[in-house]
PDB file of C-alpha atoms in Angstrom:
ATOM      1  CA  MET A   1     -51.639 -71.631-161.499  1.00  0.00           C
ATOM      2  CA  SER A   2     -47.805 -72.216-159.886  1.00  0.00           C
ATOM      3  CA  ASN A   3     -45.180 -69.858-161.050  1.00  0.00           C
ATOM      4  CA  ASN A   4     -43.764 -72.760-163.043  1.00  0.00           C
ATOM      5  CA  GLN A   5     -46.827 -73.027-165.224  1.00  0.00           C
ATOM      6  CA  GLN A   6     -47.085 -69.267-165.689  1.00  0.00           C
ATOM      7  CA  GLN A   7     -43.456 -69.412-167.029  1.00  0.00           C
ATOM      8  CA  GLY A   8     -43.970 -72.318-169.532  1.00  0.00           C
ATOM      9  CA  SER A   9     -42.124 -74.893-167.744  1.00  0.00           C
ATOM     10  CA  GLY A  10     -43.526 -78.621-167.958  1.00  0.00           C
ATOM     11  CA  LEU A  11     -44.410 -81.737-169.844  1.00  0.00           C
ATOM     12  CA  TYR A  12     -46.785 -81.174-172.951  1.00  0.00           C
ATOM     13  CA  THR A  13     -48.374 -83.228-175.204  1.00  0.00           C
ATOM     14  CA  TYR A  14     -47.463 -81.582-178.575  1.00  0.00           C
ATOM     15  CA  ARG A  15     -48.996 -81.680-182.000  1.00  0.00           C
ATOM     16  CA  SER A  16     -48.088 -79.803-185.554  1.00  0.00           C
ATOM     17  CA  LEU A  17     -50.159 -79.583-188.602  1.00  0.00           C
ATOM     18  CA  LEU A  18     -49.508 -78.511-191.953  1.00  0.00           C
ATOM     19  CA  ASN A  19     -50.741 -75.017-192.831  1.00  0.00           C
ATOM     20  CA  ASP A  20     -53.194 -75.634-195.704  1.00  0.00           C
ATOM     21  CA  PRO A  21     -56.121 -73.538-196.081  1.00  0.00           C
ATOM     22  CA  ASP A  22     -58.215 -76.120-197.778  1.00  0.00           C
ATOM     23  CA  LEU A  23     -61.229 -77.043-195.799  1.00  0.00           C
ATOM     24  CA  SER A  24     -62.130 -79.927-197.912  1.00  0.00           C
ATOM     25  CA  LEU A  25     -58.766 -81.666-196.775  1.00  0.00           C
ATOM     26  CA  GLU A  26     -59.453 -84.730-194.406  1.00  0.00           C
ATOM     27  CA  PHE A  27     -58.023 -83.363-191.056  1.00  0.00           C
ATOM     28  CA  ASN A  28     -55.717 -86.355-190.912  1.00  0.00           C
ATOM     29  CA  LYS A  29     -53.811 -85.337-193.785  1.00  0.00           C
ATOM     30  CA  LEU A  30     -52.891 -82.247-191.982  1.00  0.00           C
ATOM     31  CA  LYS A  31     -50.671 -84.007-189.486  1.00  0.00           C
ATOM     32  CA  PHE A  32     -46.941 -82.910-189.387  1.00  0.00           C
ATOM     33  CA  GLY A  33     -45.950 -84.252-185.984  1.00  0.00           C
ATOM     34  CA  ALA A  34     -46.633 -85.428-182.760  1.00  0.00           C
ATOM     35  CA  GLY A  35     -44.976 -86.111-179.421  1.00  0.00           C
ATOM     36  CA  ASN A  36     -43.734 -85.239-175.755  1.00  0.00           C
ATOM     37  CA  LEU A  37     -42.537 -81.646-175.370  1.00  0.00           C
ATOM     38  CA  GLN A  38     -40.553 -81.388-172.078  1.00  0.00           C
ATOM     39  CA  ILE A  39     -39.898 -77.828-171.192  1.00  0.00           C
ATOM     40  CA  ASN A  40     -37.405 -76.384-168.431  1.00  0.00           C
ATOM     41  CA  ILE A  41     -37.163 -72.486-167.937  1.00  0.00           C
ATOM     42  CA  SER A  42     -34.518 -71.186-165.457  1.00  0.00           C
ATOM     43  CA  ALA A  43     -35.314 -68.343-163.543  1.00  0.00           C
ATOM     44  CA  ASP A  44     -33.069 -66.335-165.927  1.00  0.00           C
ATOM     45  CA  GLY A  45     -35.284 -67.293-169.075  1.00  0.00           C
ATOM     46  CA  ILE A  46     -32.795 -69.930-170.168  1.00  0.00           C
ATOM     47  CA  LEU A  47     -35.070 -72.809-171.914  1.00  0.00           C
ATOM     48  CA  THR A  48     -33.824 -76.715-171.924  1.00  0.00           C
ATOM     49  CA  GLY A  49     -35.866 -79.679-172.554  1.00  0.00           C
ATOM     50  CA  ARG A  50     -36.337 -81.998-175.414  1.00  0.00           C
ATOM     51  CA  ILE A  51     -39.216 -82.918-177.851  1.00  0.00           C
ATOM     52  CA  TYR A  52     -39.451 -86.903-178.443  1.00  0.00           C
ATOM     53  CA  ASP A  53     -41.615 -89.933-179.055  1.00  0.00           C
ATOM     54  CA  THR A  54     -40.832 -93.562-179.688  1.00  0.00           C
ATOM     55  CA  GLY A  55     -37.714 -94.146-181.566  1.00  0.00           C
ATOM     56  CA  TRP A  56     -36.470 -90.133-181.651  1.00  0.00           C
ATOM     57  CA  ALA A  57     -35.513 -87.224-179.728  1.00  0.00           C
ATOM     58  CA  LEU A  58     -34.439 -83.634-179.960  1.00  0.00           C
ATOM     59  CA  GLU A  59     -32.590 -81.727-177.639  1.00  0.00           C
ATOM     60  CA  LEU A  60     -34.021 -78.230-177.012  1.00  0.00           C
ATOM     61  CA  THR A  61     -32.212 -74.866-176.261  1.00  0.00           C
ATOM     62  CA  GLY A  62     -33.702 -71.626-176.350  1.00  0.00           C
ATOM     63  CA  SER A  63     -35.112 -68.782-174.218  1.00  0.00           C
ATOM     64  CA  ALA A  64     -38.272 -67.237-172.678  1.00  0.00           C
ATOM     65  CA  GLN A  65     -39.291 -63.819-172.399  1.00  0.00           C
ATOM     66  CA  TYR A  66     -41.862 -63.009-169.511  1.00  0.00           C
ATOM     67  CA  GLY A  67     -45.059 -60.791-170.443  1.00  0.00           C
ATOM     68  CA  ASN A  68     -48.655 -61.335-171.614  1.00  0.00           C
ATOM     69  CA  PRO A  69     -48.297 -63.605-173.253  1.00  0.00           C
ATOM     70  CA  GLY A  70     -44.893 -65.255-172.379  1.00  0.00           C
ATOM     71  CA  THR A  71     -42.798 -66.115-175.700  1.00  0.00           C
ATOM     72  CA  LEU A  72     -40.560 -69.136-175.932  1.00  0.00           C
ATOM     73  CA  TRP A  73     -38.223 -69.496-178.978  1.00  0.00           C
ATOM     74  CA  PHE A  74     -35.959 -72.648-179.198  1.00  0.00           C
ATOM     75  CA  GLN A  75     -34.182 -75.144-181.448  1.00  0.00           C
ATOM     76  CA  GLY A  76     -34.446 -78.805-181.489  1.00  0.00           C
ATOM     77  CA  SER A  77     -31.505 -80.711-182.608  1.00  0.00           C
ATOM     78  CA  GLY A  78     -30.542 -84.501-182.609  1.00  0.00           C
ATOM     79  CA  VAL A  79     -29.924 -87.398-184.854  1.00  0.00           C
ATOM     80  CA  VAL A  80     -32.723 -89.591-185.895  1.00  0.00           C
ATOM     81  CA  ASP A  81     -32.045 -92.949-187.668  1.00  0.00           C
ATOM     82  CA  GLY A  82     -28.499 -91.882-188.384  1.00  0.00           C
ATOM     83  CA  ALA A  83     -29.553 -88.314-189.871  1.00  0.00           C
ATOM     84  CA  PRO A  84     -29.084 -84.896-188.298  1.00  0.00           C
ATOM     85  CA  TRP A  85     -32.498 -83.177-187.544  1.00  0.00           C
ATOM     86  CA  VAL A  86     -32.941 -79.750-186.698  1.00  0.00           C
ATOM     87  CA  TYR A  87     -36.183 -77.592-186.025  1.00  0.00           C
ATOM     88  CA  GLU A  88     -37.021 -74.218-184.806  1.00  0.00           C
ATOM     89  CA  TYR A  89     -39.910 -73.212-182.607  1.00  0.00           C
ATOM     90  CA  LEU A  90     -41.593 -69.807-181.802  1.00  0.00           C
ATOM     91  CA  CYS A  91     -44.387 -70.039-179.281  1.00  0.00           C
ATOM     92  CA  TYR A  92     -46.703 -68.326-176.750  1.00  0.00           C
ATOM     93  CA  LEU A  93     -48.202 -69.143-173.620  1.00  0.00           C
ATOM     94  CA  VAL A  94     -51.879 -68.645-174.426  1.00  0.00           C
ATOM     95  CA  PRO A  95     -53.324 -66.098-171.696  1.00  0.00           C
ATOM     96  CA  HIS A  96     -56.367 -67.827-169.741  1.00  0.00           C
ATOM     97  CA  ILE A  97     -59.714 -66.433-171.196  1.00  0.00           C
ATOM     98  CA  PRO A  98     -61.990 -64.582-168.497  1.00  0.00           C
ATOM     99  CA  ASN A  99     -64.846 -67.123-167.304  1.00  0.00           C
ATOM    100  CA  GLY A 100     -63.291 -69.888-169.277  1.00  0.00           C
ATOM    101  CA  ILE A 101     -63.771 -73.366-167.704  1.00  0.00           C
ATOM    102  CA  LYS A 102     -61.043 -75.984-167.073  1.00  0.00           C
ATOM    103  CA  GLN A 103     -58.544 -74.064-169.207  1.00  0.00           C
ATOM    104  CA  ILE A 104     -55.153 -76.090-169.662  1.00  0.00           C
ATOM    105  CA  PRO A 105     -51.841 -74.188-170.200  1.00  0.00           C
ATOM    106  CA  THR A 106     -51.095 -74.284-173.680  1.00  0.00           C
ATOM    107  CA  LEU A 107     -48.590 -73.208-176.166  1.00  0.00           C
ATOM    108  CA  VAL A 108     -49.333 -72.084-179.653  1.00  0.00           C
ATOM    109  CA  GLY A 109     -46.831 -71.133-182.303  1.00  0.00           C
ATOM    110  CA  SER A 110     -44.919 -71.958-185.496  1.00  0.00           C
ATOM    111  CA  VAL A 111     -42.235 -74.860-186.443  1.00  0.00           C
ATOM    112  CA  ILE A 112     -39.602 -74.530-189.388  1.00  0.00           C
ATOM    113  CA  ARG A 113     -37.744 -77.457-190.642  1.00  0.00           C
ATOM    114  CA  VAL A 114     -34.309 -75.897-190.713  1.00  0.00           C
ATOM    115  CA  ILE A 115     -32.175 -78.613-192.549  1.00  0.00           C
ATOM    116  CA  PRO A 116     -33.488 -81.260-194.791  1.00  0.00           C
ATOM    117  CA  HIS A 117     -33.341 -84.915-193.627  1.00  0.00           C
ATOM    118  CA  PRO A 118     -34.640 -88.400-194.818  1.00  0.00           C
ATOM    119  CA  ASP A 119     -38.529 -88.953-194.741  1.00  0.00           C
ATOM    120  CA  GLY A 120     -38.399 -92.537-193.878  1.00  0.00           C
ATOM    121  CA  ASN A 121     -39.907 -93.505-197.231  1.00  0.00           C
ATOM    122  CA  GLY A 122     -36.824 -93.121-199.280  1.00  0.00           C
ATOM    123  CA  GLY A 123     -37.567 -89.570-199.850  1.00  0.00           C
ATOM    124  CA  ILE A 124     -36.047 -86.301-198.194  1.00  0.00           C
ATOM    125  CA  SER A 125     -38.157 -83.802-196.094  1.00  0.00           C
ATOM    126  CA  PRO A 126     -37.145 -80.106-197.276  1.00  0.00           C
ATOM    127  CA  ALA A 127     -35.803 -77.614-195.218  1.00  0.00           C
ATOM    128  CA  GLY A 128     -37.944 -74.549-194.941  1.00  0.00           C
ATOM    129  CA  VAL A 129     -41.341 -76.103-194.209  1.00  0.00           C
ATOM    130  CA  VAL A 130     -43.102 -73.893-191.638  1.00  0.00           C
ATOM    131  CA  CYS A 131     -46.223 -75.634-189.570  1.00  0.00           C
ATOM    132  CA  SER A 132     -48.317 -74.562-186.866  1.00  0.00           C
ATOM    133  CA  PHE A 133     -48.245 -76.210-183.347  1.00  0.00           C
ATOM    134  CA  TYR A 134     -49.731 -76.387-179.994  1.00  0.00           C
ATOM    135  CA  ALA A 135     -48.737 -78.258-177.172  1.00  0.00           C
ATOM    136  CA  VAL A 136     -51.058 -78.821-174.115  1.00  0.00           C
ATOM    137  CA  LEU A 137     -49.697 -79.142-170.560  1.00  0.00           C
ATOM    138  CA  GLN A 138     -49.851 -83.020-169.494  1.00  0.00           C
ATOM    139  CA  THR A 139     -50.046 -82.595-165.869  1.00  0.00           C
ATOM    140  CA  VAL A 140     -51.733 -79.456-164.068  1.00  0.00           C
ATOM    141  CA  LYS A 141     -51.297 -79.169-160.394  1.00  0.00           C
TER     142      LYS A 141
END
């Protein structure tokens, strides 16, 4: 694994899920968000990047702490359909499991909606909602 991959830099496929313990709930109903997550980490641990998909993007700022596991803490903010969006993310770079096959660098963590914003259906998505997310590196070199 390259040094950048160990640090967490790269383009990831991002998916977040509602934290609902009901096993009878259809998996598709747990979807909170999905998109691309571009993370750039400088040698001194400054994190920049963006999370985005068609029609929306949030610029990322934050920091990385190296260790086992590495920890990333960052905020995404931007304007989507005329409304400000702010989310915060705390995640860990999953260590490789001994004897694992074809392991791909993956981030796992939590995301919180910091401020409310329109939900696109005439309602409001409230602040304070916390969900789990994972992000899988798209290109492994």
